[in-house]
Every structure is written in C-alpha cells, then in structure tokens.
Amino acid sequence: MNLLKKFGLAAMASAAVIAMATMAGAAERTLRSSDTHPDGYPTVEAVKQMGKILEQKTGGKLGIEVFHSAQLGQEKDTIEQTQFGVIDLNRVSLGPFNNIIEETQIPSLPYIFRSVDHMHKVMDGPVGQEILDAFAAHDLIGLAFYDGGSRSFYNSQKPIKSIDDLKGMKFRVMQSDMFVDMVKALGANATPMPYGEVYSSIQTGVIDGAENNWPSYDSSGHFEVAKHYTLDQHLIVPEVLVMSKKTWDGLSPDEQKAVKEAAKESVPYMRELWAAQEKKSEEKIRAAGAEIVTEIDKKPFIDAMKPVYDKYLKSDKLKDMVTRIQATQ
Ligand code: GTR
C-alpha cells in the first residue's frame, strides 16, 4: 500500500488505524516501540526495519512491535513510560526531551544547522554521540537519530511573508520551553500542546497554527485546516530512537550490541524513505491548493534568535557544542 494512501486513511479514520499495531515475525521476545505517526510514515517503517534486522542478528530471540498512531499515548507521556520501562523503545522528536536533557537543546536550537547535510555530519559525528550518551543519566539509552526535515510555520489566517506578519499570532509548539521562547522572540505567542490536539485546536480557532515539516503537515491533516505554509525553516531538529534503560539492563551484552547495530543500520533506510516522503507530501499539499510562501528573507528570523541562544547556552559545555557544530563543514 502506498504511503499517501495510508496517510489519507489515517487522517480520515485514525480510530480505525489504532487497532493495527505492526507485528514483527515470531521472535521469542517482542519489544514494544511507540510512535506518534501513522503506519507507513518513515519513522514507523524504519523501526519496523530495525526489528527485522534485530531478529536476524539475534537468531529470532528479539523482535519489535511498532505501536504507531500514538496508540501508547502522546510523546511526553510515552517518554515517561519509557523511562519507567513500561515501553521498551520510543521514536520521538528531540523537542520533548529539551526540558529534561539539556544536551538535546543544542540540535533543537533554531537555525543551528545550515542544511540537512550539515545536520547529518554533526549528528553522525562526536557531537551526536555525546547527545546520545546524555540519555543514560535519564533512564534511557540513545540509539540513533532519524531525519525530521526542516520545520516551518503554517496557519489558518493569512500568508506569512515577513517576520512582521507573525506579530500577535498564536502557534502551537512541542512541549519545550525553548520553543515557547523561540516563538516569543519572533513576536508571536506560543502554546505548548500534544501533537494529537493540534488539528482540532486549529479548527476551533484556539490557535492560529503550528509548525512542522512536510510529511507531518501532510499525515496529520493539518494542511486541511491551516493552508498557509511559509518555508522559514526555523528548525532542523532530528528525531531520536531511545530504549528504556530497564529493558536495556535486562539484555545480554550480545543482545545490547545487536540492538545498537540494528538501530544504526536502520538509519540509511530511514533517510531514503524520508527524502521520498518529503517530495510526495509537498506535491500532495501543493496539489490540494495550500498557499506556500517559498521566498522569505530568513535573516530577520535568524537575528531574532539571539536572546534564545543567550538564555539556553548556560554552560561552557553547551557553548562549546555550538562552536563545534558551527565549525563542522
Ligand atoms: C513531528 C515529529 C513527531 C512530533 C511532532 C510534533 O515532526 O516527527 O515526533 O514531535 O512533529 O510536532 O509534536
């Protein structure tokens, strides 16, 4: 079934989709993995792929079942459940970790990456590894980073053609204080809210809009209720795959090694799916008549972020990470 068909189904009848978790083969032990996105979304498919690799590597001892479509809850709650060991694996944006793990704020800083290639170089290198390692102090094991494209603002009211157009508007952000400050610094108001509440909040006018990448703007159906999308690309925030430390501690060293390897091996697969999905989603949304503002002067957006950098780069360690990221070619 093609991905777009699945997205269409998910938007129309998410209740029906909820019934369908995706079983791995017949592994002796099946790890439960959470994802907010519908079946067919690149992150969901990548973790399924990881499950297949893991089954092969462990000779059928370990497999993965992906509970997509937020069946296990919204991201903030599933993170807590993963810390408690109720959920074994979780594929989440780095955003909802910002208030808990300060290192995750660094790749979540607005305009920190010059491009997706730059993000890949950094996250595949030593800075990325340091961020993965930082999860261990919070009852989690960081396994791999996935792509989340670049995030831009969309709204139900009007085309945003310059930073001034954002004044006084109200946008949903992920549950991260830094993103609240980011929107404030742009002259707008921010409401942190779980992803699953955004569609109806736009529809009922509780908020004017939100911000996200092409595939999420598509699969969530937000483009139906907020048709003005401005490609200001303020965030290139990676997704992360984590394991509960409780689950991890119960695995043998060989199994732990297989989990780490399988996660890493799913990354190139994910990137391929992601690139294809971004294109498909953009085409679908443009064809659906959304108004896309492609040309926008980003300089005032970038300049407006200085207070956010000043507030969140509290220690030499965090400042040094930023310096190393900026120096990465
Ligand atoms: C998506 C991301 C999700 C979730 C969502 C959101 O792009 O893949 O993990 O964070 O955005 O805005 O809540």
mmCIF file of C-alpha atoms and ligand atoms in Angstrom:
data_model
loop_
_atom_site.group_PDB
_atom_site.id
_atom_site.type_symbol
_atom_site.label_atom_id
_atom_site.label_comp_id
_atom_site.label_asym_id
_atom_site.label_seq_id
_atom_site.Cartn_x
_atom_site.Cartn_y
_atom_site.Cartn_z
ATOM 1 C CA MET A 1 0.000 0.000 0.000
ATOM 2 C CA ASN A 2 1.496 3.340 -0.842
ATOM 3 C CA LEU A 3 2.298 5.786 1.930
ATOM 4 C CA LEU A 4 -0.036 8.524 0.771
ATOM 5 C CA LYS A 5 -2.971 6.172 0.745
ATOM 6 C CA LYS A 6 -2.150 5.258 4.305
ATOM 7 C CA PHE A 7 -1.842 8.918 5.301
ATOM 8 C CA GLY A 8 -5.238 9.578 3.764
ATOM 9 C CA LEU A 9 -6.735 6.738 5.750
ATOM 10 C CA ALA A 10 -5.059 7.846 8.932
ATOM 11 C CA ALA A 11 -6.400 11.358 8.591
ATOM 12 C CA MET A 12 -9.919 10.206 7.827
ATOM 13 C CA ALA A 13 -10.224 7.382 10.287
ATOM 14 C CA SER A 14 -7.451 7.426 12.847
ATOM 15 C CA ALA A 15 -9.655 5.380 15.185
ATOM 16 C CA ALA A 16 -9.627 2.505 12.745
ATOM 17 C CA VAL A 17 -5.863 2.713 12.357
ATOM 18 C CA ILE A 18 -5.397 2.484 16.112
ATOM 19 C CA ALA A 19 -6.447 -1.133 16.053
ATOM 20 C CA MET A 20 -3.441 -2.118 13.963
ATOM 21 C CA ALA A 21 -0.126 -2.475 15.672
ATOM 22 C CA THR A 22 2.504 -3.903 13.408
ATOM 23 C CA MET A 23 3.708 -7.318 14.474
ATOM 24 C CA ALA A 24 7.212 -8.401 13.778
ATOM 25 C CA GLY A 25 7.820 -12.042 12.874
ATOM 26 C CA ALA A 26 7.791 -14.716 15.520
ATOM 27 C CA ALA A 27 10.582 -13.542 17.798
ATOM 28 C CA GLU A 28 10.900 -15.132 21.257
ATOM 29 C CA ARG A 29 10.646 -11.704 22.833
ATOM 30 C CA THR A 30 8.909 -8.747 21.230
ATOM 31 C CA LEU A 31 9.945 -5.250 22.286
ATOM 32 C CA ARG A 32 7.190 -2.633 22.266
ATOM 33 C CA SER A 33 8.013 0.558 20.402
ATOM 34 C CA SER A 34 5.973 3.762 20.378
ATOM 35 C CA ASP A 35 5.471 6.270 17.561
ATOM 36 C CA THR A 36 3.033 9.142 17.217
ATOM 37 C CA HIS A 37 2.898 8.812 13.428
ATOM 38 C CA PRO A 38 0.601 6.613 11.327
ATOM 39 C CA ASP A 39 1.600 3.312 9.802
ATOM 40 C CA GLY A 40 3.631 3.921 6.657
ATOM 41 C CA TYR A 41 5.330 7.078 7.979
ATOM 42 C CA PRO A 42 9.137 6.885 7.503
ATOM 43 C CA THR A 43 9.901 6.699 11.235
ATOM 44 C CA VAL A 44 7.414 3.843 11.731
ATOM 45 C CA GLU A 45 8.798 1.936 8.754
ATOM 46 C CA ALA A 46 12.392 2.486 9.909
ATOM 47 C CA VAL A 47 11.732 0.956 13.333
ATOM 48 C CA LYS A 48 9.985 -1.993 11.672
ATOM 49 C CA GLN A 49 13.112 -2.400 9.544
ATOM 50 C CA MET A 50 15.241 -2.269 12.674
ATOM 51 C CA GLY A 51 13.039 -5.059 14.099
ATOM 52 C CA LYS A 52 13.734 -7.263 11.087
ATOM 53 C CA ILE A 53 17.481 -6.655 11.370
ATOM 54 C CA LEU A 54 17.342 -7.341 15.099
ATOM 55 C CA GLU A 55 15.561 -10.650 14.574
ATOM 56 C CA GLN A 56 18.249 -11.707 12.125
ATOM 57 C CA LYS A 57 21.099 -10.625 14.360
ATOM 58 C CA THR A 58 19.708 -12.388 17.450
ATOM 59 C CA GLY A 59 18.652 -15.552 15.626
ATOM 60 C CA GLY A 60 14.980 -14.835 16.395
ATOM 61 C CA LYS A 61 15.415 -14.003 20.077
ATOM 62 C CA LEU A 62 14.414 -10.341 19.829
ATOM 63 C CA GLY A 63 11.886 -8.584 17.626
ATOM 64 C CA ILE A 64 9.996 -5.281 17.650
ATOM 65 C CA GLU A 65 6.317 -4.428 17.510
ATOM 66 C CA VAL A 66 5.654 -0.815 16.488
ATOM 67 C CA PHE A 67 2.617 0.796 18.120
ATOM 68 C CA HIS A 68 2.049 3.614 15.648
ATOM 69 C CA SER A 69 -0.572 6.388 15.575
ATOM 70 C CA ALA A 70 0.063 7.334 19.236
ATOM 71 C CA GLN A 71 -1.638 4.129 20.421
ATOM 72 C CA LEU A 72 0.529 4.183 23.553
ATOM 73 C CA GLY A 73 -0.053 7.896 24.172
ATOM 74 C CA GLN A 74 1.260 11.349 23.299
ATOM 75 C CA GLU A 75 5.041 11.816 23.188
ATOM 76 C CA LYS A 76 5.586 13.437 26.591
ATOM 77 C CA ASP A 77 3.672 10.636 28.362
ATOM 78 C CA THR A 78 5.309 7.865 26.364
ATOM 79 C CA ILE A 79 8.743 9.267 27.264
ATOM 80 C CA GLU A 80 7.888 8.859 30.954
ATOM 81 C CA GLN A 81 6.585 5.352 30.330
ATOM 82 C CA THR A 82 9.809 4.501 28.536
ATOM 83 C CA GLN A 83 11.837 5.805 31.489
ATOM 84 C CA PHE A 84 9.765 3.527 33.746
ATOM 85 C CA GLY A 85 10.273 0.537 31.451
ATOM 86 C CA VAL A 86 6.574 0.171 30.546
ATOM 87 C CA ILE A 87 7.514 0.890 26.922
ATOM 88 C CA ASP A 88 10.758 -0.643 25.590
ATOM 89 C CA LEU A 89 11.533 1.637 22.644
ATOM 90 C CA ASN A 90 10.383 5.092 21.625
ATOM 91 C CA ARG A 91 10.844 7.102 18.450
ATOM 92 C CA VAL A 92 10.357 10.758 19.313
ATOM 93 C CA SER A 93 11.451 14.220 18.231
ATOM 94 C CA LEU A 94 14.287 15.708 20.301
ATOM 95 C CA GLY A 95 11.921 18.586 21.170
ATOM 96 C CA PRO A 96 10.019 16.893 24.010
ATOM 97 C CA PHE A 97 13.368 15.992 25.633
ATOM 98 C CA ASN A 98 14.550 19.612 25.805
ATOM 99 C CA ASN A 99 13.184 20.259 29.294
ATOM 100 C CA ILE A 100 14.671 17.030 30.658
ATOM 101 C CA ILE A 101 18.053 16.596 28.925
ATOM 102 C CA GLU A 102 19.857 19.881 28.263
ATOM 103 C CA GLU A 103 22.150 18.429 25.585
ATOM 104 C CA THR A 104 19.086 17.822 23.381
ATOM 105 C CA GLN A 105 18.508 21.584 23.277
ATOM 106 C CA ILE A 106 21.592 22.087 21.147
ATOM 107 C CA PRO A 107 20.415 20.433 17.885
ATOM 108 C CA SER A 108 16.968 21.887 18.662
ATOM 109 C CA LEU A 109 18.261 25.472 18.557
ATOM 110 C CA PRO A 110 16.629 27.498 15.768
ATOM 111 C CA TYR A 111 18.869 27.872 12.699
ATOM 112 C CA ILE A 112 21.746 25.948 14.321
ATOM 113 C CA PHE A 113 22.172 23.833 11.162
ATOM 114 C CA ARG A 114 22.925 25.382 7.794
ATOM 115 C CA SER A 115 21.313 22.476 5.952
ATOM 116 C CA VAL A 116 20.144 18.898 6.382
ATOM 117 C CA ASP A 117 23.609 17.751 5.207
ATOM 118 C CA HIS A 118 25.193 19.817 7.961
ATOM 119 C CA MET A 119 22.802 18.219 10.480
ATOM 120 C CA HIS A 120 23.763 14.733 9.246
ATOM 121 C CA LYS A 121 27.501 15.490 9.557
ATOM 122 C CA VAL A 122 27.067 16.723 13.126
ATOM 123 C CA MET A 123 24.666 14.049 14.356
ATOM 124 C CA ASP A 124 26.712 11.240 12.731
ATOM 125 C CA GLY A 125 29.846 12.572 14.466
ATOM 126 C CA PRO A 126 31.165 13.115 18.010
ATOM 127 C CA VAL A 127 28.610 15.791 18.986
ATOM 128 C CA GLY A 128 25.790 13.427 18.017
ATOM 129 C CA GLN A 129 27.359 10.645 20.073
ATOM 130 C CA GLU A 130 27.658 12.927 23.122
ATOM 131 C CA ILE A 131 23.969 13.723 22.835
ATOM 132 C CA LEU A 132 23.050 10.033 22.563
ATOM 133 C CA ASP A 133 25.228 9.323 25.617
ATOM 134 C CA ALA A 134 23.432 12.024 27.620
ATOM 135 C CA PHE A 135 20.241 9.927 27.695
ATOM 136 C CA ALA A 136 21.785 7.347 30.052
ATOM 137 C CA ALA A 137 21.555 9.679 33.066
ATOM 138 C CA HIS A 138 17.788 9.824 32.458
ATOM 139 C CA ASP A 139 16.976 6.096 32.430
ATOM 140 C CA LEU A 140 17.157 5.930 28.636
ATOM 141 C CA ILE A 141 19.639 4.640 26.054
ATOM 142 C CA GLY A 142 20.020 6.832 22.966
ATOM 143 C CA LEU A 143 20.288 4.520 19.949
ATOM 144 C CA ALA A 144 20.101 6.542 16.741
ATOM 145 C CA PHE A 145 18.971 9.770 15.135
ATOM 146 C CA TYR A 146 16.435 9.872 12.339
ATOM 147 C CA ASP A 147 15.547 12.712 9.970
ATOM 148 C CA GLY A 148 12.847 15.248 10.668
ATOM 149 C CA GLY A 149 13.448 17.585 7.733
ATOM 150 C CA SER A 150 13.013 21.272 8.467
ATOM 151 C CA ARG A 151 10.078 22.779 10.327
ATOM 152 C CA SER A 152 8.222 25.900 9.204
ATOM 153 C CA PHE A 153 5.118 27.805 10.295
ATOM 154 C CA TYR A 154 1.624 27.160 8.953
ATOM 155 C CA ASN A 155 -1.633 28.843 9.905
ATOM 156 C CA SER A 156 -5.315 29.209 9.067
ATOM 157 C CA GLN A 157 -5.373 33.022 8.825
ATOM 158 C CA LYS A 158 -3.039 34.578 6.260
ATOM 159 C CA PRO A 159 0.175 34.121 4.309
ATOM 160 C CA ILE A 160 3.252 34.995 6.397
ATOM 161 C CA LYS A 161 5.568 36.886 4.071
ATOM 162 C CA SER A 162 7.860 38.501 6.611
ATOM 163 C CA ILE A 163 8.659 38.260 10.300
ATOM 164 C CA ASP A 164 6.263 41.185 10.945
ATOM 165 C CA ASP A 165 3.301 39.104 9.804
ATOM 166 C CA LEU A 166 3.822 36.790 12.793
ATOM 167 C CA LYS A 167 3.087 39.557 15.329
ATOM 168 C CA GLY A 168 0.353 38.623 17.771
ATOM 169 C CA MET A 169 -0.445 35.258 16.163
ATOM 170 C CA LYS A 170 -0.769 32.119 18.269
ATOM 171 C CA PHE A 171 1.133 28.951 17.384
ATOM 172 C CA ARG A 172 1.295 25.523 18.923
ATOM 173 C CA VAL A 173 4.801 24.289 19.700
ATOM 174 C CA MET A 174 6.116 20.973 21.018
ATOM 175 C CA GLN A 175 6.313 20.760 24.801
ATOM 176 C CA SER A 176 9.681 22.502 25.109
ATOM 177 C CA ASP A 177 10.270 25.822 26.914
ATOM 178 C CA MET A 178 12.889 26.698 24.326
ATOM 179 C CA PHE A 179 10.317 26.550 21.526
ATOM 180 C CA VAL A 180 7.976 28.802 23.525
ATOM 181 C CA ASP A 181 10.819 31.330 23.771
ATOM 182 C CA MET A 182 11.626 30.906 20.093
ATOM 183 C CA VAL A 183 8.086 31.897 19.056
ATOM 184 C CA LYS A 184 8.036 34.791 21.549
ATOM 185 C CA ALA A 185 11.314 36.078 20.109
ATOM 186 C CA LEU A 186 9.598 36.194 16.713
ATOM 187 C CA GLY A 187 6.832 38.397 18.118
ATOM 188 C CA ALA A 188 4.133 35.718 18.257
ATOM 189 C CA ASN A 189 2.553 33.705 21.098
ATOM 190 C CA ALA A 190 3.221 30.038 21.728
ATOM 191 C CA THR A 191 1.078 27.318 23.277
ATOM 192 C CA PRO A 192 2.840 24.044 24.067
ATOM 193 C CA MET A 193 0.446 21.209 23.342
ATOM 194 C CA PRO A 194 0.499 17.492 22.467
ATOM 195 C CA TYR A 195 0.600 16.793 18.734
ATOM 196 C CA GLY A 196 -2.722 14.951 18.792
ATOM 197 C CA GLU A 197 -4.618 18.055 19.912
ATOM 198 C CA VAL A 198 -3.346 20.384 17.208
ATOM 199 C CA TYR A 199 -5.834 19.608 14.417
ATOM 200 C CA SER A 200 -8.948 20.396 16.474
ATOM 201 C CA SER A 201 -7.270 23.385 18.133
ATOM 202 C CA ILE A 202 -6.651 24.964 14.738
ATOM 203 C CA GLN A 203 -10.132 24.030 13.562
ATOM 204 C CA THR A 204 -11.823 25.640 16.568
ATOM 205 C CA GLY A 205 -9.554 28.698 16.499
ATOM 206 C CA VAL A 206 -7.871 28.028 19.849
ATOM 207 C CA ILE A 207 -4.607 28.560 17.958
ATOM 208 C CA ASP A 208 -3.881 30.122 14.559
ATOM 209 C CA GLY A 209 -1.457 27.435 13.535
ATOM 210 C CA ALA A 210 1.579 25.337 14.307
ATOM 211 C CA GLU A 211 4.904 24.442 12.730
ATOM 212 C CA ASN A 212 6.215 21.231 11.270
ATOM 213 C CA ASN A 213 7.887 19.507 8.306
ATOM 214 C CA TRP A 214 6.165 18.468 5.040
ATOM 215 C CA PRO A 215 5.433 14.822 5.966
ATOM 216 C CA SER A 216 3.880 15.732 9.352
ATOM 217 C CA TYR A 217 1.926 18.670 7.885
ATOM 218 C CA ASP A 218 0.572 16.071 5.463
ATOM 219 C CA SER A 219 -0.052 12.985 7.615
ATOM 220 C CA SER A 220 -1.613 14.959 10.491
ATOM 221 C CA GLY A 221 -4.036 16.561 8.039
ATOM 222 C CA HIS A 222 -3.086 19.997 9.427
ATOM 223 C CA PHE A 223 -2.826 21.324 5.866
ATOM 224 C CA GLU A 224 -6.598 20.891 5.596
ATOM 225 C CA VAL A 225 -7.268 23.414 8.372
ATOM 226 C CA ALA A 226 -4.146 25.624 8.073
ATOM 227 C CA LYS A 227 -3.412 26.165 4.401
ATOM 228 C CA HIS A 228 -0.833 28.969 4.630
ATOM 229 C CA TYR A 229 2.658 27.464 4.903
ATOM 230 C CA THR A 230 5.769 29.665 4.937
ATOM 231 C CA LEU A 231 9.123 27.948 4.417
ATOM 232 C CA ASP A 232 11.108 29.893 7.009
ATOM 233 C CA GLN A 233 12.750 26.586 8.101
ATOM 234 C CA HIS A 234 13.481 27.713 11.654
ATOM 235 C CA LEU A 235 14.244 24.228 12.962
ATOM 236 C CA ILE A 236 16.109 21.225 11.590
ATOM 237 C CA VAL A 237 15.507 19.138 14.669
ATOM 238 C CA PRO A 238 16.405 15.455 14.404
ATOM 239 C CA GLU A 239 14.249 12.601 15.641
ATOM 240 C CA VAL A 240 15.708 10.132 18.105
ATOM 241 C CA LEU A 241 15.197 6.458 18.872
ATOM 242 C CA VAL A 242 15.645 5.548 22.542
ATOM 243 C CA MET A 243 15.403 2.395 24.606
ATOM 244 C CA SER A 244 14.307 2.129 28.205
ATOM 245 C CA LYS A 245 17.347 1.594 30.433
ATOM 246 C CA LYS A 246 15.287 -1.010 32.339
ATOM 247 C CA THR A 247 14.840 -3.021 29.145
ATOM 248 C CA TRP A 248 18.480 -2.472 28.165
ATOM 249 C CA ASP A 249 19.779 -3.699 31.532
ATOM 250 C CA GLY A 250 17.818 -6.924 31.087
ATOM 251 C CA LEU A 251 19.556 -7.769 27.789
ATOM 252 C CA SER A 252 22.747 -9.781 27.410
ATOM 253 C CA PRO A 253 25.845 -7.933 26.097
ATOM 254 C CA ASP A 254 25.351 -9.659 22.725
ATOM 255 C CA GLU A 255 21.737 -8.565 22.574
ATOM 256 C CA GLN A 256 22.686 -4.997 23.526
ATOM 257 C CA LYS A 257 25.230 -4.960 20.727
ATOM 258 C CA ALA A 258 22.633 -6.267 18.266
ATOM 259 C CA VAL A 259 20.145 -3.560 19.354
ATOM 260 C CA LYS A 260 22.703 -0.793 18.830
ATOM 261 C CA GLU A 261 23.778 -2.150 15.457
ATOM 262 C CA ALA A 262 20.227 -2.749 14.227
ATOM 263 C CA ALA A 263 19.248 0.805 15.180
ATOM 264 C CA LYS A 264 22.232 2.284 13.317
ATOM 265 C CA GLU A 265 21.603 0.073 10.294
ATOM 266 C CA SER A 266 18.023 1.346 10.022
ATOM 267 C CA VAL A 267 19.255 4.944 9.588
ATOM 268 C CA PRO A 268 20.184 4.890 5.854
ATOM 269 C CA TYR A 269 16.864 3.158 5.137
ATOM 270 C CA MET A 270 15.066 5.880 7.070
ATOM 271 C CA ARG A 271 16.867 8.652 5.193
ATOM 272 C CA GLU A 272 15.838 7.182 1.860
ATOM 273 C CA LEU A 273 12.210 6.883 2.900
ATOM 274 C CA TRP A 274 12.307 10.380 4.313
ATOM 275 C CA ALA A 275 13.617 12.034 1.170
ATOM 276 C CA ALA A 276 10.948 10.304 -0.922
ATOM 277 C CA GLN A 277 8.171 11.151 1.523
ATOM 278 C CA GLU A 278 9.116 14.832 1.725
ATOM 279 C CA LYS A 279 8.702 15.090 -2.037
ATOM 280 C CA LYS A 280 5.415 13.194 -2.098
ATOM 281 C CA SER A 281 3.946 15.207 0.747
ATOM 282 C CA GLU A 282 4.974 18.508 -0.811
ATOM 283 C CA GLU A 283 3.402 17.520 -4.137
ATOM 284 C CA LYS A 284 0.198 16.359 -2.480
ATOM 285 C CA ILE A 285 -0.159 19.516 -0.382
ATOM 286 C CA ARG A 286 0.565 21.867 -3.266
ATOM 287 C CA ALA A 287 -1.968 19.995 -5.412
ATOM 288 C CA ALA A 288 -4.527 20.292 -2.604
ATOM 289 C CA GLY A 289 -4.352 24.082 -3.000
ATOM 290 C CA ALA A 290 -2.362 25.103 0.078
ATOM 291 C CA GLU A 291 -0.711 28.515 -0.254
ATOM 292 C CA ILE A 292 3.014 28.086 0.075
ATOM 293 C CA VAL A 293 5.322 31.056 0.656
ATOM 294 C CA THR A 294 8.699 29.820 -0.567
ATOM 295 C CA GLU A 295 10.596 33.092 -0.792
ATOM 296 C CA ILE A 296 11.152 34.571 2.628
ATOM 297 C CA ASP A 297 14.012 36.634 3.999
ATOM 298 C CA LYS A 298 15.376 34.451 6.796
ATOM 299 C CA LYS A 299 17.882 36.979 8.101
ATOM 300 C CA PRO A 300 15.445 38.781 10.456
ATOM 301 C CA PHE A 301 14.324 35.369 11.758
ATOM 302 C CA ILE A 302 17.915 34.327 12.425
ATOM 303 C CA ASP A 303 18.782 37.680 14.049
ATOM 304 C CA ALA A 304 15.726 37.440 16.322
ATOM 305 C CA MET A 305 17.077 34.217 17.844
ATOM 306 C CA LYS A 306 19.940 35.848 19.749
ATOM 307 C CA PRO A 307 18.010 36.068 23.070
ATOM 308 C CA VAL A 308 17.118 32.370 22.760
ATOM 309 C CA TYR A 309 20.777 31.408 22.312
ATOM 310 C CA ASP A 310 21.764 33.689 25.213
ATOM 311 C CA LYS A 311 19.168 32.173 27.524
ATOM 312 C CA TYR A 312 19.774 28.491 26.767
ATOM 313 C CA LEU A 313 23.555 28.345 26.334
ATOM 314 C CA LYS A 314 24.056 28.386 30.075
ATOM 315 C CA SER A 315 27.315 26.482 30.423
ATOM 316 C CA ASP A 316 30.692 26.342 28.705
ATOM 317 C CA LYS A 317 29.908 22.770 27.762
ATOM 318 C CA LEU A 318 26.791 23.782 25.795
ATOM 319 C CA LYS A 319 28.529 26.797 24.261
ATOM 320 C CA ASP A 320 31.374 24.556 23.163
ATOM 321 C CA MET A 321 28.947 22.164 21.473
ATOM 322 C CA VAL A 322 27.526 25.073 19.471
ATOM 323 C CA THR A 323 31.022 26.213 18.480
ATOM 324 C CA ARG A 324 31.875 22.701 17.296
ATOM 325 C CA ILE A 325 28.633 22.451 15.344
ATOM 326 C CA GLN A 326 29.242 25.786 13.652
ATOM 327 C CA ALA A 327 32.797 24.707 12.790
ATOM 328 C CA THR A 328 31.598 21.452 11.194
ATOM 329 C CA GLN A 329 31.901 21.728 7.424
HETATM 330 C C1 GTR B 1 6.869 15.549 14.087
HETATM 331 C C2 GTR B 1 7.750 14.582 14.828
HETATM 332 C C3 GTR B 1 6.977 13.980 15.965
HETATM 333 C C4 GTR B 1 6.357 15.040 16.836
HETATM 334 C C5 GTR B 1 5.623 16.073 16.025
HETATM 335 C C6 GTR B 1 5.164 17.244 16.883
HETATM 336 O O1 GTR B 1 7.586 16.137 13.036
HETATM 337 O O2 GTR B 1 8.132 13.543 13.966
HETATM 338 O O3 GTR B 1 7.838 13.139 16.691
HETATM 339 O O4 GTR B 1 7.326 15.635 17.603
HETATM 340 O O5 GTR B 1 6.421 16.566 14.966
HETATM 341 O O6 GTR B 1 5.199 18.360 16.397
HETATM 342 O O7 GTR B 1 4.751 17.017 18.036
#
